[in-house]
Coordinates of C-alpha atoms in Angstrom, one line a residue:
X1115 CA 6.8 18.0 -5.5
X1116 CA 6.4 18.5 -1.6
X1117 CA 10.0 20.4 -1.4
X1118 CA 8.5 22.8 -4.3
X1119 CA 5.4 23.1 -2.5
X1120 CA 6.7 24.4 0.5
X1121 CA 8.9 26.8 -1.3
X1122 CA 5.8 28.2 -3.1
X1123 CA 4.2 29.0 0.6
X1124 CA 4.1 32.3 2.3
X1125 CA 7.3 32.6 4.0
X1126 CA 5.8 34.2 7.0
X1127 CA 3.4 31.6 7.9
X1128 CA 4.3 29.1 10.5
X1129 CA 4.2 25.5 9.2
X1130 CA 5.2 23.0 12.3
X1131 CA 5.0 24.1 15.9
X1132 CA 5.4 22.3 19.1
X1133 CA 5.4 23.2 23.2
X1134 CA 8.8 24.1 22.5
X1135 CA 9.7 25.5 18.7
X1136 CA 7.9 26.9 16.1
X1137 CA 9.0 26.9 12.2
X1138 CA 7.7 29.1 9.6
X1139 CA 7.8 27.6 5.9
X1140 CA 10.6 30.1 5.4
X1141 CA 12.9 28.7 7.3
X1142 CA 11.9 24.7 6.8
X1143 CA 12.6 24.3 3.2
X1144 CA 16.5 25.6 4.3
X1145 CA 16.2 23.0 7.4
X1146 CA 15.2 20.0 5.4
X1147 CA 17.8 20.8 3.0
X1148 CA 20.2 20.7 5.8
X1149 CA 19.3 17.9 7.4
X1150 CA 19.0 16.1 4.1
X1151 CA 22.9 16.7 3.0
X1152 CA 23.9 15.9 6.5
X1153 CA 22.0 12.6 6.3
X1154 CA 23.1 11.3 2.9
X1155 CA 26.6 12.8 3.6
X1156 CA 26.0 10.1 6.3
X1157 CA 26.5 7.2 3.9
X1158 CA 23.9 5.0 5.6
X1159 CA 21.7 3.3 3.8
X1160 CA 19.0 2.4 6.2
X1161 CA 17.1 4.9 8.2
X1162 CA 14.6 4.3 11.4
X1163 CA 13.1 7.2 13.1
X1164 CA 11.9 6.1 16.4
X1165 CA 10.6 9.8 18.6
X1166 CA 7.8 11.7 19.9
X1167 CA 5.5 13.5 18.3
X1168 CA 7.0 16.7 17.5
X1169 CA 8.6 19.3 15.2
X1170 CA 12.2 17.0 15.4
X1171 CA 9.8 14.1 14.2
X1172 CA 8.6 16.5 11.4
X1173 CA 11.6 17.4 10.0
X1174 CA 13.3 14.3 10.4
X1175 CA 10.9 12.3 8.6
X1176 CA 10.5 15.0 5.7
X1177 CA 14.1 15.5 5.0
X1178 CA 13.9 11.4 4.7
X1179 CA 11.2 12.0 2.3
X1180 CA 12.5 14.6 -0.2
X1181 CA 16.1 13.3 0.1
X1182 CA 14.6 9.7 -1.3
X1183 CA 16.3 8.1 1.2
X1184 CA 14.8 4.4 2.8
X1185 CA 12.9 5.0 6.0
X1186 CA 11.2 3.1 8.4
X1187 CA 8.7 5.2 11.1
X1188 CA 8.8 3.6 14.0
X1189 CA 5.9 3.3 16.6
X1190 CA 6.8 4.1 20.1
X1191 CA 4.4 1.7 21.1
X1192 CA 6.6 -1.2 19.9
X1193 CA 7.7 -2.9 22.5
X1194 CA 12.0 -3.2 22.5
X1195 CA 11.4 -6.6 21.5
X1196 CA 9.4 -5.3 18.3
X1197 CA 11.8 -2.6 17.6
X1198 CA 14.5 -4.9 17.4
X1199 CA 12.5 -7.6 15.3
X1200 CA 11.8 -4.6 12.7
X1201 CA 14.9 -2.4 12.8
X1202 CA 16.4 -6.5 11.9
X1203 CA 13.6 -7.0 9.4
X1204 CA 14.4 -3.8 7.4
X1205 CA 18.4 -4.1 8.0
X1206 CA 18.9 -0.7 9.2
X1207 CA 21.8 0.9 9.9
X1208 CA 21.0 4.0 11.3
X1209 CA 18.3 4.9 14.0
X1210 CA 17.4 8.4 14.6
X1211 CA 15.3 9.2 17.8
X1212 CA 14.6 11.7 21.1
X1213 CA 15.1 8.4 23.3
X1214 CA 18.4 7.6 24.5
X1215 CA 18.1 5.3 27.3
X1216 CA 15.6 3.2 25.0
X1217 CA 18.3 3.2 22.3
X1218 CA 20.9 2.4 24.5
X1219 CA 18.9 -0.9 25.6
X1220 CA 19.3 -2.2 21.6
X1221 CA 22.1 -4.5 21.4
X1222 CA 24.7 -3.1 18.8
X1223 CA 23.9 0.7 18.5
X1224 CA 26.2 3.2 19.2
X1225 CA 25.4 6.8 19.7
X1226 CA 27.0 8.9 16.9
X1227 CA 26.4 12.3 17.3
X1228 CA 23.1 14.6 16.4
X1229 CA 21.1 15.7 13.3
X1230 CA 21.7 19.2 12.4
X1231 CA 18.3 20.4 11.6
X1232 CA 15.8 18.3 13.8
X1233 CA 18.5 17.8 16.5
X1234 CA 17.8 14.3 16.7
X1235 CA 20.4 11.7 18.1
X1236 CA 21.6 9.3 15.6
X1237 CA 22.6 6.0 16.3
X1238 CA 24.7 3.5 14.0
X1239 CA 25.3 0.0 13.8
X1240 CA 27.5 -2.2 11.3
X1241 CA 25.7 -4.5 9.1
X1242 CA 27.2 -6.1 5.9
X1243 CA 25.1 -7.0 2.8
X1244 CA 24.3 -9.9 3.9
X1245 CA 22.3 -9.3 6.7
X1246 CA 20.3 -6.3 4.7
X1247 CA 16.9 -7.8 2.7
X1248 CA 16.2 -7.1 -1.0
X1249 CA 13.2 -4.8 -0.7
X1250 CA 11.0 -3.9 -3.9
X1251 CA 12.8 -1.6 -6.6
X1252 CA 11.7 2.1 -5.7
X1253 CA 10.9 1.7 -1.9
X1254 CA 10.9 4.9 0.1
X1255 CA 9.5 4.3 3.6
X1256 CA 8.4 0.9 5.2
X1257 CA 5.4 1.2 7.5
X1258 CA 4.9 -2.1 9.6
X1259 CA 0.9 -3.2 10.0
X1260 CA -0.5 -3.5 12.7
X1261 CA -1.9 -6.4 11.4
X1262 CA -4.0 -9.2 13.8
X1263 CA -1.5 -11.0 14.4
X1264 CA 1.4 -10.6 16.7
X1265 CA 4.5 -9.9 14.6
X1266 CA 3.5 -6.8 12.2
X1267 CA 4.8 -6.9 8.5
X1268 CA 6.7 -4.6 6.8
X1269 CA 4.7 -2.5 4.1
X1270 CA 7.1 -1.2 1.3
X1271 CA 5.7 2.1 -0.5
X1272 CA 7.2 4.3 -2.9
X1273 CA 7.5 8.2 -2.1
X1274 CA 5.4 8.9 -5.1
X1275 CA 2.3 6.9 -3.5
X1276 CA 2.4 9.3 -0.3
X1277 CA 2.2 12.0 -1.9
X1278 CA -0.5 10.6 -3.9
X1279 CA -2.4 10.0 -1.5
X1280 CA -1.4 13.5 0.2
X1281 CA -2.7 15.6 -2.8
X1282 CA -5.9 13.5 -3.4
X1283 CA -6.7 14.7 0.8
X1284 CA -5.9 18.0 0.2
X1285 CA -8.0 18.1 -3.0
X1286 CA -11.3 16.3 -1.2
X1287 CA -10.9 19.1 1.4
X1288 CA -10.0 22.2 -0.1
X1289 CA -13.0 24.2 0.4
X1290 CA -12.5 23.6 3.8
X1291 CA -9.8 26.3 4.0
X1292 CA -8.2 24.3 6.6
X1293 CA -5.2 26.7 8.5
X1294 CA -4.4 24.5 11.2
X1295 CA -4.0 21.0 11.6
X1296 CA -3.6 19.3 15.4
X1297 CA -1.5 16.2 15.1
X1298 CA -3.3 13.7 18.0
X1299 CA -2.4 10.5 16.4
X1300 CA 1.9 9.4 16.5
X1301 CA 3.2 10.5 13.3
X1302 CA 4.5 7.0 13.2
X1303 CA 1.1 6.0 12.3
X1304 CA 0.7 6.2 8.4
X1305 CA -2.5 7.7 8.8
X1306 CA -1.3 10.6 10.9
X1307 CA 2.2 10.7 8.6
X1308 CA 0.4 11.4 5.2
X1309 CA -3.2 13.0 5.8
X1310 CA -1.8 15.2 8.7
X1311 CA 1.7 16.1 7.7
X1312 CA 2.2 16.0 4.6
X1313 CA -1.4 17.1 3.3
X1314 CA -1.7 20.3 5.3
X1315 CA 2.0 20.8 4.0
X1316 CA 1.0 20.8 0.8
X1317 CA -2.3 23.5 1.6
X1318 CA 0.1 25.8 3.2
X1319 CA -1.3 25.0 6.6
X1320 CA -0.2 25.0 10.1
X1321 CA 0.8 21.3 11.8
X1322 CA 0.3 21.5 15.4
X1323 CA 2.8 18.5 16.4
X1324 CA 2.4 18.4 20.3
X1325 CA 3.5 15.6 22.2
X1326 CA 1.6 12.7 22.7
X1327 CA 2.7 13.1 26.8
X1328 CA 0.7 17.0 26.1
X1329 CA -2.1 15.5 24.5
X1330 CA -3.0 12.6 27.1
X1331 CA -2.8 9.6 24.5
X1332 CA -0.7 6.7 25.4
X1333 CA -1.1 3.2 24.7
X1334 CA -1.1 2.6 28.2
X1335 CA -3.7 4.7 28.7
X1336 CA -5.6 7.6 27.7
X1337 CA -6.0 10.8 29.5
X1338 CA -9.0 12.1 28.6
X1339 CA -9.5 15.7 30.3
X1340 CA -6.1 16.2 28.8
X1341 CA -6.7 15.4 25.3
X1342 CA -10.1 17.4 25.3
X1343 CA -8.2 20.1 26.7
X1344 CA -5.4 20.7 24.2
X1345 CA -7.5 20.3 21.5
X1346 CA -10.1 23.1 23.3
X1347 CA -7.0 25.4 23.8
X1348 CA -5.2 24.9 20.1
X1349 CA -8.2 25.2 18.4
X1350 CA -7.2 23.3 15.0
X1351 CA -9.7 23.4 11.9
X1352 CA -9.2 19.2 11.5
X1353 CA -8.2 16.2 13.0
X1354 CA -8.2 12.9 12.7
X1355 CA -9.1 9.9 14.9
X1356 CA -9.4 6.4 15.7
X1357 CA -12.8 5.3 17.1
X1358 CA -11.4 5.3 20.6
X1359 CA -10.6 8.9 20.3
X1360 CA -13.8 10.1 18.7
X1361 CA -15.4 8.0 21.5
X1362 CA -13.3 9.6 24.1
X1363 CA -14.3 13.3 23.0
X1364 CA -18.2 12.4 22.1
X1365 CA -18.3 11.4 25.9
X1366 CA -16.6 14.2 26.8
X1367 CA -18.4 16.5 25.0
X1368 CA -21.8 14.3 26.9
X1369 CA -20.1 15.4 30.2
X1370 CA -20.2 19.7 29.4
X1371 CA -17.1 19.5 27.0
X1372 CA -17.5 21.8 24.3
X1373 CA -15.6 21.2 21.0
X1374 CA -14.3 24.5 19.7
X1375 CA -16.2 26.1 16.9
X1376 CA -12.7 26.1 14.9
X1377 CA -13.4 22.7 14.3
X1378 CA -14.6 22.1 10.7
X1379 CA -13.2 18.5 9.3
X1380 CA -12.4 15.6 12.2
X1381 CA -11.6 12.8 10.0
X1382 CA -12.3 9.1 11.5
X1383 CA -11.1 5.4 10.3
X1384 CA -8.8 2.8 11.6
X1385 CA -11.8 0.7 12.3
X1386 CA -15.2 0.2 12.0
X1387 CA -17.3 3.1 13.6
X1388 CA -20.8 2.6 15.0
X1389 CA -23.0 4.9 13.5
X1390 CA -24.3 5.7 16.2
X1391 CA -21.8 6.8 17.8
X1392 CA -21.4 9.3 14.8
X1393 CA -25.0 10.3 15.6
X1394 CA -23.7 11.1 19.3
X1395 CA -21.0 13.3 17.2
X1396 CA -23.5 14.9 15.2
X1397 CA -25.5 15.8 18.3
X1398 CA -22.3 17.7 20.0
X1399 CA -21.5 19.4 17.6
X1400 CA -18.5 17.2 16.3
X1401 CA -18.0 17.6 12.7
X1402 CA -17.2 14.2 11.9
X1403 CA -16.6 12.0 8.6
X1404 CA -15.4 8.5 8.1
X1405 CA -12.7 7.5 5.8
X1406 CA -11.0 3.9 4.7
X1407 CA -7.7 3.3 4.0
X1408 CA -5.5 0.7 3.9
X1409 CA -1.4 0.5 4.6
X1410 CA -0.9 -1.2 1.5
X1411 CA -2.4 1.4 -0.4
X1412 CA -0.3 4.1 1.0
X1413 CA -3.2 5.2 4.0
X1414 CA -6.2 6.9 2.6
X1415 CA -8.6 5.4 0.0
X1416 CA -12.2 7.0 0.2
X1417 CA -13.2 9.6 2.3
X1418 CA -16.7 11.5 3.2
X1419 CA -16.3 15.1 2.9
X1420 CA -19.2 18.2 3.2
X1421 CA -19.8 18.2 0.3
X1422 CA -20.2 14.0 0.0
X1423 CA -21.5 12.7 3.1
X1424 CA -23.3 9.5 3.5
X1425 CA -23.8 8.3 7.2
X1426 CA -23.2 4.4 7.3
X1427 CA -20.6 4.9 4.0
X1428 CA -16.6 5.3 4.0
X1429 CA -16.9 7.8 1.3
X1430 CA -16.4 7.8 -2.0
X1431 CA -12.9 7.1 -3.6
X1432 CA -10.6 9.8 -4.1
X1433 CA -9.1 10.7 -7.3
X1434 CA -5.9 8.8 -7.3
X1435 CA -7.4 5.0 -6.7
X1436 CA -9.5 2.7 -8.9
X1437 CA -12.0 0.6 -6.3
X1438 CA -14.0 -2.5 -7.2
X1439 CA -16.0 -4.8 -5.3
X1440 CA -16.1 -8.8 -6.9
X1441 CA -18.4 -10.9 -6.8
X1442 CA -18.0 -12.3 -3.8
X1443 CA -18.3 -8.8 -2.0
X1444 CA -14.1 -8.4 -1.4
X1445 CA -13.4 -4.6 -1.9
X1446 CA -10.3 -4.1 -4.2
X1447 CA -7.8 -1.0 -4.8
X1448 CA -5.3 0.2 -7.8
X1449 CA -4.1 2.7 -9.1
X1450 CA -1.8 3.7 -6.0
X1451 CA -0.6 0.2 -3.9
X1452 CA 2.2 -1.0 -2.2
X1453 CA 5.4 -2.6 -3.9
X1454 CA 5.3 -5.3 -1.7
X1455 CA 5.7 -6.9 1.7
X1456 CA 9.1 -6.7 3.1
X1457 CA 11.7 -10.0 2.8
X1458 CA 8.4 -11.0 -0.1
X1459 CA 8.5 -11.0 -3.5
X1460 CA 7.6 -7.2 -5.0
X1461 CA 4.2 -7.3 -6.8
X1462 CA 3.7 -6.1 -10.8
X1463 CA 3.6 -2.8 -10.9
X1464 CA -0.1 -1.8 -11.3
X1465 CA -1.1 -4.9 -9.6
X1466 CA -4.9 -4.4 -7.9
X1467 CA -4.7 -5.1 -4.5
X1468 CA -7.0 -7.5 -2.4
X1469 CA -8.2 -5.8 0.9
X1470 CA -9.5 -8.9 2.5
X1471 CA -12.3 -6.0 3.1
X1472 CA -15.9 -7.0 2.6
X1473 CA -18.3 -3.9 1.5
X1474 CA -21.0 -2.8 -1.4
X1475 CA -21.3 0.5 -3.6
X1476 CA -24.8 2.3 -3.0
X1477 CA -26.3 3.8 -5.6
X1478 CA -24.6 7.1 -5.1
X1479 CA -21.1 5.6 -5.0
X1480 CA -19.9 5.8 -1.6
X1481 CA -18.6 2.5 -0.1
X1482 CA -20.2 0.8 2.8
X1483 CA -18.3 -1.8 4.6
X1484 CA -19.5 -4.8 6.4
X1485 CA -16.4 -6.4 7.8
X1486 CA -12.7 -8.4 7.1
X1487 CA -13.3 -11.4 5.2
X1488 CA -10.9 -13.2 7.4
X1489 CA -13.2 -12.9 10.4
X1490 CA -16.7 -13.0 8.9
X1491 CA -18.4 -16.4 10.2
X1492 CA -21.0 -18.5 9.7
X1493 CA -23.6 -19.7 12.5
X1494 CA -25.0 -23.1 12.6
X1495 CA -28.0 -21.7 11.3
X1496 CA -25.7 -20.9 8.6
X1497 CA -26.2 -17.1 9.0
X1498 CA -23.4 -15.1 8.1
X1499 CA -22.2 -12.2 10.7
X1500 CA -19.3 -10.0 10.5
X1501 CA -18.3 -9.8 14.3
X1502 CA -17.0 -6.3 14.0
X1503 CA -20.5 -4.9 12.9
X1504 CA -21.7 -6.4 16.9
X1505 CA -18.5 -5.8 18.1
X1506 CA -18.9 -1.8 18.1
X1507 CA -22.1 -1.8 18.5
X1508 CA -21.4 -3.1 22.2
X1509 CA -18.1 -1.0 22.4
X1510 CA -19.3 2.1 21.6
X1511 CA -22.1 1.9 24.2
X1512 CA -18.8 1.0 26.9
X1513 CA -17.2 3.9 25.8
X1514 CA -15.1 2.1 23.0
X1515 CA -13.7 -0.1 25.3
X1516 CA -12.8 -3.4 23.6
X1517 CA -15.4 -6.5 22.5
X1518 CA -14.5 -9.3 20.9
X1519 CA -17.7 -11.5 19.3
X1520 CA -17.5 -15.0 17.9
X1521 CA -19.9 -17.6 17.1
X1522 CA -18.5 -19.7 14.3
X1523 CA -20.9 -23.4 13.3
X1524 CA -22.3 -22.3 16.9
X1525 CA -26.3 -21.7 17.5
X1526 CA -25.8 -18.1 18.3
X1527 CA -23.2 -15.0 19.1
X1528 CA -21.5 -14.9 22.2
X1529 CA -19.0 -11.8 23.6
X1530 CA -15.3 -11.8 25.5
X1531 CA -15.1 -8.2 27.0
X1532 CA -11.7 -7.3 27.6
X1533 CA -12.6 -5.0 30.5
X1534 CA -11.9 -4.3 34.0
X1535 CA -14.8 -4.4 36.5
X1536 CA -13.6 -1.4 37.8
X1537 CA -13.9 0.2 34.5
X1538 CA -17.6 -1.2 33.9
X1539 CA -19.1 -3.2 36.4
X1540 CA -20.9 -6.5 35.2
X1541 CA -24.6 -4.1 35.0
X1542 CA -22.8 -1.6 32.6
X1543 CA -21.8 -4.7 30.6
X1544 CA -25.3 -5.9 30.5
X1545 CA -27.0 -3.1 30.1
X1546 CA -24.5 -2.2 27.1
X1547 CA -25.2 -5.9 25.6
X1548 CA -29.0 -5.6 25.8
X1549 CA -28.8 -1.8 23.8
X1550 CA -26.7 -3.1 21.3
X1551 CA -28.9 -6.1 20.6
X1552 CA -32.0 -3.6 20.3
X1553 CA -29.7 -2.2 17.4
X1554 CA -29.2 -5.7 15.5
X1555 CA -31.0 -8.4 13.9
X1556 CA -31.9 -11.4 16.1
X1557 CA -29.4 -13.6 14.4
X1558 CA -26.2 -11.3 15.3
X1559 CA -26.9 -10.4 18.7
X1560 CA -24.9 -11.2 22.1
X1561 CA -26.7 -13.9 24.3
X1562 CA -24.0 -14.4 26.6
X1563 CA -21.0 -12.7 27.6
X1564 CA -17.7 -13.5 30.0
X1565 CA -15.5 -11.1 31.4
X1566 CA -11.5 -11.8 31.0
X1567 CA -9.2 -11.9 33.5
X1568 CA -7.0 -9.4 32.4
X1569 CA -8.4 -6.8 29.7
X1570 CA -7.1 -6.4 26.6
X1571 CA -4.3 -4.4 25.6
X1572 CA -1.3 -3.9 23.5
X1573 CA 1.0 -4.8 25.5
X1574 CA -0.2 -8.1 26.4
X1575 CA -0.6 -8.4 23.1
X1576 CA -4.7 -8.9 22.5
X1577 CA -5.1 -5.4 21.1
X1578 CA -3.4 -4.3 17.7
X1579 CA -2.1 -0.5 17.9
X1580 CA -4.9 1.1 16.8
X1581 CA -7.2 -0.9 19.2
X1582 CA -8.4 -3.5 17.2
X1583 CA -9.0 -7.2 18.8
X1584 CA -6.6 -9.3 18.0
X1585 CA -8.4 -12.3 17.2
X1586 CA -6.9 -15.0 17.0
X1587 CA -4.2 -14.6 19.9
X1588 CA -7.4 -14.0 22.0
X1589 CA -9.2 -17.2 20.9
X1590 CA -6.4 -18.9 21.7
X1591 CA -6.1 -18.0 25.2
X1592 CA -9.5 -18.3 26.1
X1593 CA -11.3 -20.9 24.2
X1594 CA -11.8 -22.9 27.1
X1595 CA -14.2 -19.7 28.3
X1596 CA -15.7 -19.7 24.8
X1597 CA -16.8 -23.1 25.1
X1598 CA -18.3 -22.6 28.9
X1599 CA -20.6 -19.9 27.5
X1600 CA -22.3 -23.0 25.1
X1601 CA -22.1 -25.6 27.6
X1602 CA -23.3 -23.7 30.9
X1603 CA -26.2 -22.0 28.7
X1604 CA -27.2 -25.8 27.3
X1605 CA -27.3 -27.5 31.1
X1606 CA -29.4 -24.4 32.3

């Protein structure tokens, strides 16, 4: 369906476009079609992609796509240690990428030449049968979690789902008339992949595909005057973000920034958003709306739109899902799920899928979330709290730096803030604390706090990609501080 879309498009219009090439949908439908043949002419059978953002990223991962050939997206945030564990994990025998150095670190890759069309380099490796897992009957791209814990799993989703979920985005925002689309998020990110690629695709729009050095966002760091920049000077009609993002440029936009007025549809989810801190959006004059999705279910499940807006609310579900909330409160999705885990058994086809997501239906049908059911806990008081509902209440208010709240059979809520004092000083942090607990009830807020010695990050492995704690690696490591905050507060 996507190859006949873009065939349908006016020829003229440009389609991708980078710092360095631009590609009208005249030409891509012939460059997808090349790079396809030359790909399954390759006789591999397994297929990583592992580059920058970018219009070689683009076409890569599209000829992949309508050549129904196994992929696995590959974020360049994994460390080589996590590339290796998942280009093993999904037995690949062919990486494609921008990075040769990096590639030429992997044990067992050779390089092999380059892709015609996206002018990738293509490294091979030999693997027999035997070292290749059964994966789910109709797989077409793997997308690995970022999960909370350390080792991410491998999500197996047909090609059908994406576009799915593709059509049901570009359906909810039609009478936007979106033209231009700036890719801030890496495409490896499922998110970014389906809503931003392939749904503006399908409207005939532009995909701005910068790289993420151009727009400032790194996992090592974010360069904020940068990223506020390109998108001032692109002037796209959407976007989509993370809350760290959307904090980023609400902050910015505090400082004298000025979003351009091109801006009609910034899209947010990945985690919980304060609301808040889409008031602050309101206020300067970002046009934002929170969404929920899920990897298993192929990225995007309900989404606020112009016309359906409900502040505090996900959204309503879009057209291609079935979502129920049970009895116990756990949000469930059909209708468009993944086959299965990879190296797990696949799951019936039209199983309903358990999100481990807690959340209601208002009145009106749009879907308000109050936390995972893994990390809910229960006070001694025996009062239940969903730690992320304090947890970005604080992090918002230290510019979406990272919080991590706990307080499970203990008297009260306590805070670990992953943050360098040189980033907010211990007042900042208290001041932040004290705001946030004006914004909750008595029973969830913050009475102590303790400062790590290292803050959190990916690459230490506390922080998820998307910037999510993650829990249970950091509980781990500093229980021992957990406990002081009980004990020092009982002998004072």
């Amino acid at each position: 369906m996507l190859l006949r879309t873009l065939a349908a498009a006016d020829p003229a219009a440009t389609a991708l476009a980078d710092e360095r090439r631009a590609v009208t949908y005249g030409d891509l439908g012939e460059l997808l079609e090349r790079e396809r043949d030359w790909l399954v002419a390759s006789t591999s059978e397994r297929f990583a992609l592992l580059a920058d953002n970018g219009v070689a990223w683009a076409i890569a991962d599209l000829a992949l796509h309508v050549g129904g050939l196994f992929s696995v997206p590959l974020p360049g945030s994994f460390t080589d240690a996590l590339t290796v564990h998942a280009l093993d994990d999904a037995g690949i025998d062919t990486l494609l990428t921008d990075d040769v150095p990096r590639a030429q670190r992997l044990p067992g890759w050779r390089l092999d030449g380059a892709t015609p069309a996206s002018g990738l380099f293509r490294f091979r490796r030999e693997l027999d049968s035997s070292q290749r897992p059964v994966v789910a009957h109709g797989t077409g791209k793997v997308t690995y979690t970022s999960g909370s814990t350390s080792r991410p799993r491998g999500v197996c989703l047909a090609g059908g789902s994406l576009e799915s979920v593709a059509t049901a985005v570009a359906c909810a925002t039609a009478q936007l008339d979106i033209e231009r689309h700036l890719c801030l998020l890496p495409l490896a990110t499922l998110l970014e992949n389906v809503a931003g690629l392939y749904a503006p695709l399908l409207r005939g729009a532009t995909c701005l595909v910068p790289s993420c050095s151009t727009t400032g966002i790194d996992y090592a760091g974010l360069d904020v005057a940068r990223l506020a920049g390109v998108v001032a000077s692109l002037r796209p009609n959407s976007l989509i973000l993370v809350p760290e993002l959307l904090q980023a440029l609400v902050a910015a936009a505090e400082r004298g920034w000025r979003a351009p007025t091109s801006l009609r549809f910034v899209a947010v989810g990945g985690a919980r958003v304060s609301p808040a801190l889409l008031a602050r959006a309101d206020t300067a004059g970002i046009p934002v709306f929170e969404g929920y999705g899920l990897s298993e279910c192929a990225s995007v499940v309900c989404l606020n739109t112009p016309q359906a807006r409900r502040a505090g609310a996900v959204g309503r579900p879009l057209s291609h899902v079935r979502v129920r909330v049970d009895a116990q409160g756990q949000v469930h999705v059909a209708g468009n799920t993944m086959l299965g885990y990879l190296g797990a058994a696949p799951l019936p086809a039209g199983a309903e899928f358990a999100t481990g997501d807690l959340g209601r239906f208002d009145d009106d049908g749009f879907l308000q979330l109050q936390g995972r059911q893994g990390n809910r806990f229960i006070t001694s008081f025996g009062r239940n709290v969903s730690p992320e509902w304090v947890e970005s209440e604080v992090a918002q208010r230290l510019d979406g730096r990272p919080v991590l709240a706990c307080g499970e059979a203990r008297p009260y809520v306590v805070a670990l803030v992953g943050v360098a004092a040189d980033e907010a000083d211990d007042a900042a942090v208290t001041r932040a604390i004290a705001a946030a607990n004006a914004a909750l009830p008595v029973y969830a807020q913050v009475r102590h706090w303790a400062r790590t010695d290292q803050p959190f990050s990916f690459a230490d492995g506390t922080l998820t990609a998307n910037g999510r704690p993650r829990r249970s690696a950091i509980l781990a490591r500093h229980r021992d501080r957990i406990d002081a905050l009980y004990t020092e507060a009982a002998a004072s």
